[in-house]
Amino acid sequence: MQSRSQAYSIRRGSTRAEVQAVKRQEESEILNEEQDTEALLEPEPSGPHLAAPSYGSPRGLLGSAGDAAARRAAFARNRSLTMNRTKRRWWRSDARALKEILSNWVNVLLVTVPLGLIAGALKWSAEYVFVLNFLALIPMALILGDVTEDLALRYGSVIGGLINATFGNIVEIILSIAALLNGLYDVVAASLLGSILSNLLLVTGCSFFFGGLFNKTQRFNATGNQASSSLLFLAALGFLIPTGASFLFGHGDVHDESKLVLGISRGTAVVLLLCYACYLGFQLYTHTELFEESPEESPGGGLSAEPQEPMMTLLTSLTLLTVITLAVAAASEYLTSSLTEFSQSSGLGEAFLGTIVLPIAGNACEHMTAVIVATKNKMDLSMGVAVGSSIQVALFAVPFAVVVGWCTGHPFTLKFDPFSAMALMLSVAQSNFVTAGATSHWLLGVQLIALYALLSLAYYFK
C-alpha cells in the first residue's frame, strides 16, 4: 500500500511539490496576518521614559488612551478579512489540486461518464451502454486512486495504508458486487480472476519488459517478494480447494454438492480475509522495512524525500470520493446488466469479456503507473503496485464477494471451471518462477506477456 502511494506520486511528477509549495506560502501569509491582527490588541507601552505614540499612523491612534473599543473593532474587522482570505485560499488550493488530478490525458474519457449513465438510464442499445460505461470506469479509477492517496496522507502510514488497502481496488470490488447482485456469478469469478491474471502476467511483464529496455538488469526486494509470492500461492490453493472438492466428492445429489461447495467456499473466504488482515499487520506495522523503497532507488541518491502533504481539504477529498464511488457503482450496474446482451450481439463470450476485457477498466491506470516507475528503475514500487494489487484481489476482493453473496442470499462460490483453475495455478507458478531471483530483464517480461497472450487466446475461443 505504501508502494502504491509512492508510485502514484512519481507518476504525477513534480506537480504535487509545486502545489504544496504554494500552499505553504499561503499558510505562512495567513499566519503573518493573524499575528498582525493579534498585535492590534496589545496595548501600546506608556510611561515617562517612552516616547509619545505617533498619531499619524493607525497603530499610534489605536494605541492612544481610551481607544480600546476602536482596537476591538479593528481586530474583529481584520479577523473577518483574514478568515475570508483563508477560505478563498482553501478554495484556490482545492481548485489547483483538482486541476492537477484532471491534468492526466486519460481524463479525456470523463466525457463518457454522463453519456454512459444517460445511456443506461434511457435503456439505449446494449452496445452503447456497455462501451460507454466501460470507458467511463477508466478515468474514474484514476481519480479514485489519486483521491484515496491524498486522503491516506492525512493519517500516517498505518491508517493511510488501511485506506489504500480498502479503496485500492474499489472499482473491481464494486464491479463484482454489481455482477453478483445481477446473478452473473460466472462473470464475478471471471472478472476477479482476470484482475489477478492481468496484474501477475501483463502488468508485471510490461514492467519487466519496458524497465529492461531502459535498464539492462533491475533488482527488487527479495524478502518482500517472497512473502507476497507465498501469499498468492496460498490464495490460489484456497480457490482450488472448493473446485477440487466439487470434482472429488460431488458426484451424488446436486443439492448436496452445492451445499458442500458453498460451505467450503464460505469457510475459505473467512480464512483468506483473516490472512489478509495478518498481511496488512505484517506490511504496515511489524515488518514495514521489508516493503520500503531500497536506498539506491530513493530520490536523491538515497536521501529521504520531502514528506508529502495532502493537496485537498478533508471535506473536498471526502466529497469527491463519495461522488466518484457512487458514479462507479452506477456505471458498474449498467455495465454488468448489459453484458449478456452485448456478448450475444458482439459474438464475444462472457468468459472472455469477464476475464480479459473487464479488468482493463479497473487496472488500466495502475498498469501505466507500474510501467512508468519501472522505466525509472524503481522496481520495488512497480512490484508493489502489480503484485500488491494481485494480493488485494486474491485475499480481499474475492472472499469479500463470497461474504457479500452470503449476506445478500446470492450463493457465490469459489468453484472455478477446470481451465480457469489451471490458468490461475500456471500464472502464480510462472510469476513466482521469474521473480525468485529478485532480478529482472526484458526477456522475463516477454515470457510473462506471452503466457497472458496464450491465456487470452484460449478464453477468446472458449
XYZ file of C-alpha atoms in Angstrom:
462
model
C 0.000 0.000 0.000
C 2.917 2.352 0.674
C 4.356 1.397 -2.705
C 1.072 2.263 -4.388
C 1.090 5.749 -2.819
C 4.721 6.400 -3.758
C 4.153 5.171 -7.305
C 1.195 7.481 -7.845
C 3.338 10.403 -6.669
C 6.111 9.528 -9.119
C 3.613 9.249 -11.953
C 2.350 12.768 -11.306
C 5.877 14.174 -11.325
C 6.711 17.480 -9.650
C 3.223 18.970 -9.807
C 2.344 17.866 -6.275
C 5.503 19.507 -4.925
C 4.632 22.749 -6.700
C 1.105 22.722 -5.291
C 2.412 22.072 -1.793
C 4.955 24.907 -2.088
C 2.211 27.394 -2.986
C 0.059 26.027 -0.185
C 2.838 26.504 2.393
C 3.430 30.058 1.177
C -0.249 30.910 1.581
C -0.345 29.371 5.058
C 2.663 31.485 6.016
C 0.906 34.628 4.789
C -2.205 33.743 6.793
C -0.098 33.211 9.921
C 1.572 36.594 9.478
C -1.800 38.286 9.069
C -3.093 36.641 12.247
C -0.021 37.776 14.159
C -0.542 41.323 12.918
C -4.188 41.139 13.937
C -3.360 39.935 17.445
C -0.818 42.717 17.764
C -3.665 45.221 17.489
C -4.984 44.071 20.866
C -1.664 44.612 22.629
C -1.689 47.947 24.471
C 0.898 50.474 23.471
C 3.692 50.887 26.032
C 3.397 54.091 28.044
C 5.419 55.902 30.657
C 7.535 58.968 31.061
C 10.591 57.197 29.749
C 8.859 56.216 26.481
C 8.238 58.416 23.505
C 4.703 59.526 22.841
C 2.868 57.474 20.222
C 2.758 58.758 16.708
C -0.833 59.663 15.910
C -0.005 59.943 12.256
C -0.328 56.157 11.881
C -3.239 53.797 12.566
C -1.162 51.930 15.116
C -0.499 55.126 17.016
C -4.169 56.069 17.016
C -5.181 52.650 18.296
C -2.505 52.812 20.923
C -3.783 56.053 22.422
C -5.650 56.080 25.710
C -9.360 55.387 25.572
C -9.253 53.587 22.215
C -9.930 50.048 23.491
C -13.237 49.887 21.630
C -11.577 51.027 18.433
C -8.890 48.383 18.861
C -11.518 45.657 19.337
C -13.444 46.821 16.273
C -10.269 46.868 14.193
C -9.359 43.415 15.479
C -12.777 41.995 14.555
C -12.655 43.618 11.134
C -9.131 42.350 10.460
C -10.017 38.888 11.772
C -13.017 38.731 9.428
C -10.864 39.743 6.481
C -8.267 37.105 7.408
C -10.902 34.363 7.661
C -12.346 35.331 4.291
C -8.885 35.253 2.744
C -8.268 31.851 4.365
C -11.474 30.430 2.890
C -10.628 31.798 -0.523
C -7.150 30.257 -0.317
C -8.604 26.908 0.677
C -10.830 27.020 -2.383
C -7.884 28.005 -4.558
C -5.857 25.129 -3.100
C -8.664 22.667 -3.859
C -9.043 24.101 -7.346
C -5.328 23.649 -8.035
C -5.454 20.091 -6.689
C -8.433 19.210 -8.873
C -6.732 20.778 -11.872
C -3.630 18.680 -11.193
C -5.684 15.483 -10.825
C -7.611 16.169 -14.027
C -4.477 17.079 -15.998
C -3.849 13.436 -16.984
C -4.722 12.769 -20.623
C -6.782 9.735 -19.593
C -9.374 12.114 -18.144
C -10.443 12.979 -21.686
C -12.631 9.898 -21.241
C -14.572 11.650 -18.470
C -16.967 12.822 -21.164
C -18.212 9.221 -21.336
C -19.332 9.268 -17.678
C -22.550 11.278 -18.196
C -23.081 9.654 -21.592
C -22.804 6.176 -20.087
C -25.185 6.979 -17.230
C -27.683 8.535 -19.633
C -27.399 5.537 -21.970
C -28.112 3.157 -19.114
C -30.980 5.204 -17.688
C -32.664 5.635 -21.071
C -32.030 1.973 -21.984
C -30.093 2.554 -25.172
C -28.812 -0.462 -27.091
C -26.543 -2.823 -25.167
C -23.556 -1.919 -27.350
C -23.737 1.779 -26.412
C -24.417 1.077 -22.735
C -21.566 -1.408 -22.390
C -18.918 0.539 -24.319
C -19.700 3.959 -22.803
C -19.766 2.710 -19.210
C -16.661 0.595 -19.787
C -14.752 3.680 -20.974
C -16.199 5.750 -18.115
C -14.723 3.427 -15.486
C -11.140 4.024 -16.672
C -10.764 7.729 -15.706
C -12.883 7.273 -12.577
C -10.489 4.557 -11.403
C -7.614 7.015 -11.891
C -9.347 9.778 -9.913
C -10.281 7.364 -7.127
C -6.632 6.344 -6.817
C -5.483 9.959 -6.568
C -8.156 10.975 -4.050
C -7.550 7.866 -1.946
C -3.835 8.601 -1.800
C -4.464 12.243 -0.871
C -6.826 11.134 1.894
C -4.382 8.486 3.155
C -1.615 11.084 3.598
C -3.559 12.633 6.492
C -3.491 9.658 8.820
C 0.026 8.233 8.826
C 1.379 5.005 7.413
C -0.881 2.534 9.252
C -4.289 4.191 8.827
C -3.257 5.516 5.416
C -2.230 2.028 4.387
C -5.604 0.681 5.503
C -7.365 3.348 3.428
C -5.280 2.413 0.397
C -5.950 -1.270 1.056
C -9.701 -0.680 1.221
C -10.057 1.604 -1.793
C -7.089 0.372 -3.842
C -9.274 -1.994 -5.861
C -12.642 -0.384 -5.221
C -13.583 -0.428 -8.917
C -13.073 -4.193 -9.169
C -14.998 -4.699 -5.919
C -17.954 -2.554 -6.998
C -17.967 -4.160 -10.445
C -18.002 -7.661 -8.963
C -20.768 -6.794 -6.486
C -22.885 -5.305 -9.293
C -22.480 -8.512 -11.304
C -23.181 -10.572 -8.177
C -26.461 -8.777 -7.461
C -27.467 -9.328 -11.102
C -26.923 -13.072 -10.664
C -23.911 -13.179 -13.013
C -21.827 -15.471 -10.814
C -19.600 -16.652 -13.656
C -18.846 -13.028 -14.586
C -17.925 -12.247 -10.959
C -15.471 -15.138 -10.840
C -14.105 -14.321 -14.292
C -13.574 -10.603 -13.611
C -11.791 -11.170 -10.298
C -9.698 -13.991 -11.755
C -8.885 -11.793 -14.758
C -7.740 -8.989 -12.467
C -5.294 -11.362 -10.773
C -4.029 -12.714 -14.095
C -3.576 -9.276 -15.657
C -1.627 -7.972 -12.675
C 0.572 -11.045 -12.322
C 1.307 -11.533 -16.017
C 0.514 -8.455 -18.099
C 1.418 -5.674 -15.644
C 4.493 -7.398 -14.236
C 5.532 -8.497 -17.720
C 5.230 -4.986 -19.173
C 7.136 -3.588 -16.191
C 9.962 -6.078 -16.732
C 9.975 -5.508 -20.487
C 9.938 -1.708 -20.596
C 12.087 -1.423 -17.488
C 14.603 -3.763 -19.122
C 14.708 -1.618 -22.252
C 15.860 1.377 -20.193
C 17.940 -0.595 -17.660
C 19.884 -3.725 -18.546
C 19.224 -5.548 -15.261
C 16.977 -4.464 -12.406
C 16.745 -5.658 -8.815
C 13.912 -5.616 -6.300
C 13.322 -6.575 -2.674
C 13.739 -10.350 -2.403
C 12.268 -10.789 1.096
C 9.144 -8.759 0.459
C 8.640 -10.508 -2.880
C 8.956 -13.902 -1.192
C 6.234 -13.016 1.317
C 3.952 -11.773 -1.456
C 4.561 -14.838 -3.634
C 3.781 -17.278 -0.824
C 0.529 -15.441 -0.061
C -0.515 -15.598 -3.707
C 0.190 -19.322 -3.782
C -1.899 -19.739 -0.610
C -4.772 -17.828 -2.220
C -4.560 -19.998 -5.342
C -4.749 -23.131 -3.196
C -7.722 -21.637 -1.378
C -9.534 -21.234 -4.694
C -8.657 -24.760 -5.790
C -9.950 -26.482 -2.639
C -13.675 -25.857 -3.355
C -13.090 -26.707 -7.025
C -11.317 -29.946 -6.145
C -13.921 -30.864 -3.541
C -16.662 -30.476 -6.135
C -14.972 -32.856 -8.578
C -13.859 -35.382 -5.960
C -16.882 -35.533 -3.658
C -19.690 -34.040 -5.725
C -20.852 -36.960 -7.838
C -24.008 -37.578 -5.832
C -27.022 -35.366 -5.318
C -26.743 -31.937 -6.948
C -28.197 -30.203 -3.887
C -25.684 -31.884 -1.591
C -22.823 -30.925 -3.932
C -23.909 -27.276 -3.990
C -24.216 -27.229 -0.211
C -20.762 -28.809 0.137
C -19.073 -26.329 -2.223
C -20.909 -23.365 -0.699
C -19.876 -24.300 2.837
C -16.227 -24.823 1.870
C -16.191 -21.558 -0.102
C -17.562 -19.514 2.777
C -15.138 -21.045 5.242
C -12.263 -20.456 2.824
C -13.350 -16.832 2.364
C -13.188 -16.211 6.116
C -9.714 -17.774 6.334
C -8.427 -15.703 3.395
C -9.798 -12.481 4.907
C -8.007 -13.285 8.167
C -4.809 -13.914 6.200
C -5.247 -10.541 4.503
C -5.618 -8.840 7.885
C -2.399 -10.541 9.027
C -0.694 -9.418 5.817
C -1.700 -5.809 6.491
C -0.294 -6.019 10.007
C 2.896 -7.564 8.654
C 3.341 -4.875 5.994
C 2.143 -1.802 7.860
C 3.222 -2.499 11.450
C 5.639 -5.313 12.263
C 7.843 -5.575 9.138
C 7.487 -2.257 7.357
C 11.174 -2.235 6.437
C 10.683 -5.191 4.090
C 8.359 -3.144 1.888
C 10.217 0.163 1.912
C 11.907 1.562 -1.152
C 15.538 0.455 -1.376
C 18.127 3.218 -0.702
C 19.625 3.049 -4.174
C 16.192 3.699 -5.675
C 15.155 6.555 -3.423
C 15.192 10.076 -4.805
C 18.390 11.978 -4.426
C 20.709 9.000 -4.324
C 19.476 7.508 -1.093
C 18.422 10.682 0.676
C 14.924 10.655 2.090
C 12.409 12.553 0.053
C 10.471 15.505 1.447
C 7.390 14.337 3.364
C 4.275 14.576 1.259
C 1.253 16.586 2.313
C -2.380 16.331 1.201
C -3.303 18.767 -1.547
C -7.042 18.986 -0.857
C -9.078 19.793 2.227
C -10.670 16.867 4.035
C -14.185 17.940 3.017
C -13.230 18.125 -0.655
C -11.500 14.721 -0.541
C -14.482 13.017 1.106
C -16.966 14.714 -1.221
C -15.031 13.737 -4.331
C -14.537 10.185 -3.032
C -18.271 9.816 -2.383
C -19.365 11.261 -5.728
C -16.924 9.178 -7.794
C -17.738 5.997 -5.852
C -21.462 6.475 -6.485
C -20.762 7.139 -10.167
C -18.636 3.973 -10.359
C -21.438 1.988 -8.729
C -23.993 3.289 -11.240
C -21.709 2.697 -14.236
C -20.883 -0.811 -12.988
C -24.574 -1.618 -12.624
C -25.331 -0.538 -16.196
C -22.212 -2.290 -17.493
C -22.990 -5.659 -15.938
C -26.705 -5.514 -16.775
C -25.856 -5.047 -20.463
C -23.052 -7.618 -20.568
C -25.116 -10.657 -21.535
C -26.901 -8.881 -24.385
C -23.635 -7.298 -25.547
C -21.974 -10.725 -25.535
C -24.704 -12.144 -27.753
C -24.674 -9.244 -30.222
C -20.876 -8.933 -30.451
C -20.070 -12.634 -30.538
C -17.597 -12.296 -27.652
C -18.054 -14.879 -24.931
C -18.853 -13.866 -21.363
C -15.714 -15.670 -20.206
C -13.537 -13.519 -22.476
C -15.339 -10.291 -21.542
C -15.137 -11.051 -17.833
C -11.585 -12.380 -17.686
C -9.811 -10.202 -20.255
C -11.900 -7.094 -21.022
C -13.467 -6.016 -17.709
C -10.192 -5.990 -15.702
C -8.849 -3.363 -18.106
C -11.365 -0.821 -16.786
C -10.145 -1.058 -13.208
C -6.467 -1.696 -13.876
C -5.571 0.428 -16.908
C -4.217 3.404 -14.946
C -2.490 1.111 -12.476
C -0.832 -0.636 -15.428
C 0.583 2.678 -16.631
C 1.804 3.554 -13.141
C 3.720 0.282 -12.751
C 5.353 0.615 -16.177
C 6.326 4.264 -15.642
C 8.059 3.611 -12.317
C 9.774 0.534 -13.797
C 11.346 2.647 -16.550
C 12.687 4.899 -13.769
C 14.424 1.827 -12.268
C 12.107 1.752 -9.240
C 11.220 -1.917 -9.369
C 10.204 -2.195 -5.716
C 7.464 0.340 -6.382
C 6.471 -1.340 -9.632
C 6.261 -4.753 -7.984
C 4.347 -3.219 -5.091
C 1.709 -1.923 -7.498
C 1.410 -5.095 -9.603
C 1.847 -7.876 -7.050
C 0.265 -5.839 -4.249
C -2.865 -5.355 -6.332
C -2.997 -9.092 -7.056
C -2.840 -9.841 -3.333
C -5.621 -7.352 -2.613
C -7.870 -9.003 -5.174
C -6.999 -12.577 -4.192
C -7.118 -12.180 -0.403
C -9.704 -9.412 -0.077
C -11.877 -8.784 -3.153
C -12.633 -12.442 -3.950
C -13.503 -13.583 -0.398
C -15.345 -10.290 0.176
C -17.569 -11.113 -2.806
C -18.311 -14.507 -1.228
C -19.240 -12.836 2.080
C -21.442 -10.249 0.317
C -23.225 -13.053 -1.518
C -23.605 -14.874 1.797
C -25.227 -11.809 3.402
C -27.482 -10.989 0.436
C -28.662 -14.506 -0.344
C -26.612 -14.946 -3.524
C -24.779 -18.316 -3.416
C -21.477 -17.255 -4.964
C -18.749 -19.867 -4.502
C -15.050 -20.279 -5.209
C -15.684 -23.155 -7.597
C -13.857 -22.414 -10.858
C -14.067 -24.363 -14.070
C -11.033 -26.633 -14.670
C -9.442 -24.350 -17.270
C -9.674 -21.248 -15.049
C -8.198 -23.176 -12.127
C -5.329 -24.324 -14.346
C -4.802 -20.771 -15.658
C -4.580 -19.416 -12.112
C -2.043 -22.014 -10.975
C 0.070 -21.562 -14.121
C 0.100 -17.791 -13.652
C 1.095 -17.953 -9.988
C 3.754 -20.585 -10.694
C 5.228 -18.665 -13.642
C 5.199 -15.385 -11.718
C 6.924 -16.973 -8.717
C 9.464 -18.635 -11.002
C 10.557 -15.481 -12.841
C 10.687 -13.344 -9.672
C 12.505 -15.884 -7.496
C 15.928 -14.386 -8.227
C 14.836 -10.826 -7.300
C 16.255 -9.589 -10.622
C 14.516 -8.780 -13.892
C 15.289 -8.039 -17.528
C 13.242 -7.593 -20.677
C 13.248 -11.275 -21.674
C 11.482 -12.253 -18.441
C 8.857 -9.680 -19.312
C 8.373 -11.272 -22.725
C 7.733 -14.645 -21.058
C 5.015 -13.261 -18.779
C 3.346 -11.314 -21.596
C 3.449 -14.405 -23.828
C 1.676 -16.526 -21.204
C -1.005 -13.849 -20.812
C -1.464 -13.746 -24.594
C -1.849 -17.534 -24.717
C -4.466 -17.497 -21.965
C -6.308 -14.610 -23.652
C -6.374 -16.558 -26.903
C -7.791 -19.588 -25.122
C -10.523 -17.524 -23.443
C -11.408 -15.915 -26.766
C -12.144 -19.288 -28.357
C -13.565 -20.821 -25.193
